[in-house]
Amino acid sequence: SLVTRRFDAFDPVVITVGAILAGTTNNVIPSSAELQITVRTFSRATWEAAPGLLTTLAENIAAAHGLTATVDYQRGYPVTVNDADELDRTARLTRELFGEQAWLTMPQPLAGAEDFSYVLEQVPGSFVFVSATPAGVDARTAPYNHSAQARFSDDALAIGPALLAALALDRLGDAAVR
């Protein structure tokens, strides 16, 4: 209920208990337990609020049962947020270079963790995906790139650098106008 009661319903947050570690056998009550949790958010405000709210929740649940809880919240990557103008620039250049069909806007944001988020905190930019799905394979059902079954098309190797070069030249053109 932490997600539904303490966070904005229109600002998604996903809190996943990925591991519960306790005890060594079935007939001995363990003296401690460890929960390993992942938090994914879509806004800086929620990302900032999560550690305090999770700590309070864990401590209060433990106290209600006469126990104590220690929370070691290790912050992961910040939220990856595209700059609207830079995303428009990337869409325009992608269409100019590769055709209208080359640009697809995701209907929902992806809750991935990405180190590029550190760059976007300092410089306006956009995080985009370059499809590397081989011809004849449905991208909607193909294994994701972190899967052992993933296969990639070598054709994608030229697309990323071409788009990055176009973005740099377009940005330099903006600087020359000023």
Short mmCIF file of C-alpha atoms in Angstrom, two decimals:
data_model
loop_
_atom_site.label_atom_id
_atom_site.label_comp_id
_atom_site.label_asym_id
_atom_site.label_seq_id
_atom_site.Cartn_x
_atom_site.Cartn_y
_atom_site.Cartn_z
CA SER A 1 0.00 0.00 0.00
CA LEU A 2 3.02 2.34 0.17
CA VAL A 3 2.88 2.79 -3.61
CA THR A 4 -0.88 3.45 -3.71
CA ARG A 5 -1.13 5.58 -0.56
CA ARG A 6 2.05 7.64 -0.43
CA PHE A 7 2.94 8.26 -4.08
CA ASP A 8 1.02 10.14 -6.77
CA ALA A 9 -1.02 7.68 -8.84
CA PHE A 10 -0.16 9.71 -11.95
CA ASP A 11 3.59 9.51 -11.26
CA PRO A 12 4.37 5.78 -11.46
CA VAL A 13 6.73 4.03 -9.07
CA VAL A 14 7.57 0.34 -9.03
CA ILE A 15 8.97 -1.22 -5.86
CA THR A 16 10.02 -4.84 -6.31
CA VAL A 17 11.21 -7.22 -3.60
CA GLY A 18 13.66 -9.24 -5.67
CA ALA A 19 15.19 -11.36 -2.91
CA ILE A 20 14.35 -12.41 0.62
CA LEU A 21 17.25 -13.97 2.50
CA ALA A 22 16.73 -15.57 5.92
CA GLY A 23 17.69 -18.69 7.81
CA THR A 24 19.53 -21.84 6.87
CA THR A 25 17.03 -24.61 7.54
CA ASN A 26 13.30 -25.22 7.91
CA ASN A 27 13.15 -25.87 11.68
CA VAL A 28 15.10 -22.90 13.09
CA ILE A 29 13.67 -19.40 13.33
CA PRO A 30 16.26 -17.06 11.81
CA SER A 31 17.59 -14.19 13.91
CA SER A 32 17.55 -11.83 10.95
CA ALA A 33 16.22 -11.46 7.44
CA GLU A 34 17.25 -9.36 4.47
CA LEU A 35 15.00 -7.99 1.74
CA GLN A 36 16.65 -6.75 -1.45
CA ILE A 37 14.45 -4.22 -3.20
CA THR A 38 14.59 -2.36 -6.50
CA VAL A 39 12.86 1.01 -6.93
CA ARG A 40 12.04 2.41 -10.38
CA THR A 41 10.52 5.88 -10.78
CA PHE A 42 9.67 8.30 -13.58
CA SER A 43 10.17 11.61 -11.78
CA ARG A 44 12.90 13.21 -9.74
CA ALA A 45 10.41 14.00 -6.92
CA THR A 46 9.43 10.36 -6.49
CA TRP A 47 13.07 9.25 -6.80
CA GLU A 48 13.94 11.69 -3.97
CA ALA A 49 11.02 10.61 -1.73
CA ALA A 50 11.44 6.83 -2.02
CA PRO A 51 14.34 6.27 0.43
CA GLY A 52 12.69 8.07 3.33
CA LEU A 53 9.30 6.48 2.78
CA LEU A 54 10.74 2.97 2.47
CA THR A 55 12.88 3.46 5.58
CA THR A 56 9.91 4.68 7.62
CA LEU A 57 7.78 1.77 6.39
CA ALA A 58 10.39 -0.87 7.25
CA GLU A 59 11.12 0.60 10.68
CA ASN A 60 7.44 0.92 11.57
CA ILE A 61 6.50 -2.59 10.43
CA ALA A 62 9.40 -3.98 12.46
CA ALA A 63 8.44 -1.90 15.53
CA ALA A 64 4.83 -3.13 15.30
CA HIS A 65 6.21 -6.64 15.80
CA GLY A 66 8.69 -5.75 18.55
CA LEU A 67 11.63 -5.86 16.16
CA THR A 68 14.07 -3.41 14.61
CA ALA A 69 14.90 -2.76 10.99
CA THR A 70 18.00 -1.25 9.46
CA VAL A 71 17.70 0.14 5.94
CA ASP A 72 20.77 0.48 3.75
CA TYR A 73 19.31 2.35 0.78
CA GLN A 74 21.83 2.43 -2.04
CA ARG A 75 20.78 4.88 -4.69
CA GLY A 76 20.87 3.64 -8.23
CA TYR A 77 20.81 5.71 -11.36
CA PRO A 78 18.78 8.91 -11.37
CA VAL A 79 15.62 9.16 -13.46
CA THR A 80 16.26 9.33 -17.21
CA VAL A 81 14.30 12.32 -18.51
CA ASN A 82 14.44 13.49 -22.11
CA ASP A 83 14.52 17.20 -22.92
CA ALA A 84 11.45 17.87 -25.11
CA ASP A 85 13.32 20.09 -27.61
CA GLU A 86 16.17 17.60 -27.96
CA LEU A 87 13.73 14.74 -28.44
CA ASP A 88 12.03 16.73 -31.22
CA ARG A 89 15.45 17.35 -32.81
CA THR A 90 16.27 13.65 -32.67
CA ALA A 91 12.91 12.69 -34.17
CA ARG A 92 13.32 15.23 -37.00
CA LEU A 93 16.84 14.10 -37.86
CA THR A 94 15.95 10.41 -37.67
CA ARG A 95 13.12 10.96 -40.14
CA GLU A 96 15.33 13.05 -42.44
CA LEU A 97 18.10 10.44 -42.46
CA PHE A 98 16.16 7.19 -42.50
CA GLY A 99 12.56 8.01 -43.48
CA GLU A 100 9.28 8.54 -41.65
CA GLN A 101 9.01 4.85 -40.73
CA ALA A 102 12.31 5.00 -38.83
CA TRP A 103 10.90 7.00 -35.91
CA LEU A 104 8.49 5.44 -33.44
CA THR A 105 7.43 7.08 -30.22
CA MET A 106 7.07 4.65 -27.32
CA PRO A 107 3.50 4.73 -26.00
CA GLN A 108 4.76 4.40 -22.42
CA PRO A 109 8.12 5.21 -20.85
CA LEU A 110 10.49 2.33 -20.15
CA ALA A 111 11.36 1.76 -16.48
CA GLY A 112 14.99 0.92 -17.18
CA ALA A 113 18.01 2.02 -15.21
CA GLU A 114 20.45 3.95 -17.36
CA ASP A 115 23.78 5.65 -16.69
CA PHE A 116 22.99 8.17 -19.47
CA SER A 117 20.68 9.76 -16.89
CA TYR A 118 23.80 11.35 -15.34
CA VAL A 119 24.52 13.07 -18.68
CA LEU A 120 20.91 14.28 -18.99
CA GLU A 121 21.17 15.89 -15.55
CA GLN A 122 23.95 18.11 -16.91
CA VAL A 123 23.15 18.58 -20.61
CA PRO A 124 19.82 18.71 -22.46
CA GLY A 125 19.50 15.58 -24.54
CA SER A 126 17.37 12.59 -25.42
CA PHE A 127 17.76 8.88 -24.84
CA VAL A 128 16.63 6.92 -27.86
CA PHE A 129 16.77 3.31 -28.98
CA VAL A 130 18.21 2.11 -32.27
CA SER A 131 16.53 -1.10 -33.36
CA ALA A 132 18.91 -3.91 -34.16
CA THR A 133 16.27 -6.58 -34.74
CA PRO A 134 17.28 -8.78 -37.68
CA ALA A 135 15.16 -8.74 -40.82
CA GLY A 136 12.29 -11.18 -40.67
CA VAL A 137 12.09 -11.10 -36.86
CA ASP A 138 9.15 -9.39 -35.15
CA ALA A 139 10.66 -6.72 -32.85
CA ARG A 140 7.64 -6.99 -30.52
CA THR A 141 8.39 -10.64 -29.72
CA ALA A 142 12.17 -10.77 -30.22
CA PRO A 143 14.30 -11.47 -27.14
CA TYR A 144 15.44 -8.28 -25.39
CA ASN A 145 19.08 -7.26 -25.65
CA HIS A 146 19.91 -8.61 -22.17
CA SER A 147 18.69 -12.08 -23.13
CA ALA A 148 21.02 -14.94 -23.99
CA GLN A 149 18.79 -15.54 -27.03
CA ALA A 150 19.15 -11.99 -28.41
CA ARG A 151 20.40 -11.66 -31.97
CA PHE A 152 21.34 -8.38 -33.63
CA SER A 153 21.47 -7.11 -37.20
CA ASP A 154 24.82 -5.74 -38.31
CA ASP A 155 22.87 -3.15 -40.33
CA ALA A 156 22.27 -1.25 -37.09
CA LEU A 157 25.98 -0.56 -36.68
CA ALA A 158 25.85 2.33 -39.17
CA ILE A 159 22.60 3.86 -37.92
CA GLY A 160 23.72 4.93 -34.43
CA PRO A 161 26.90 6.73 -35.51
CA ALA A 162 25.11 8.42 -38.43
CA LEU A 163 22.40 9.73 -36.10
CA LEU A 164 24.94 10.90 -33.51
CA ALA A 165 26.94 12.73 -36.21
CA ALA A 166 23.76 14.38 -37.53
CA LEU A 167 22.80 15.46 -34.00
CA ALA A 168 26.26 16.97 -33.42
CA LEU A 169 26.25 18.83 -36.76
CA ASP A 170 22.71 20.10 -36.19
CA ARG A 171 23.64 21.33 -32.72
CA LEU A 172 26.77 23.03 -34.12
CA GLY A 173 24.56 24.71 -36.71
CA ASP A 174 22.41 26.08 -33.87
CA ALA A 175 25.53 27.43 -32.16
CA ALA A 176 26.72 29.11 -35.39
CA VAL A 177 23.38 30.93 -35.77
CA ARG A 178 23.68 32.50 -32.31
#
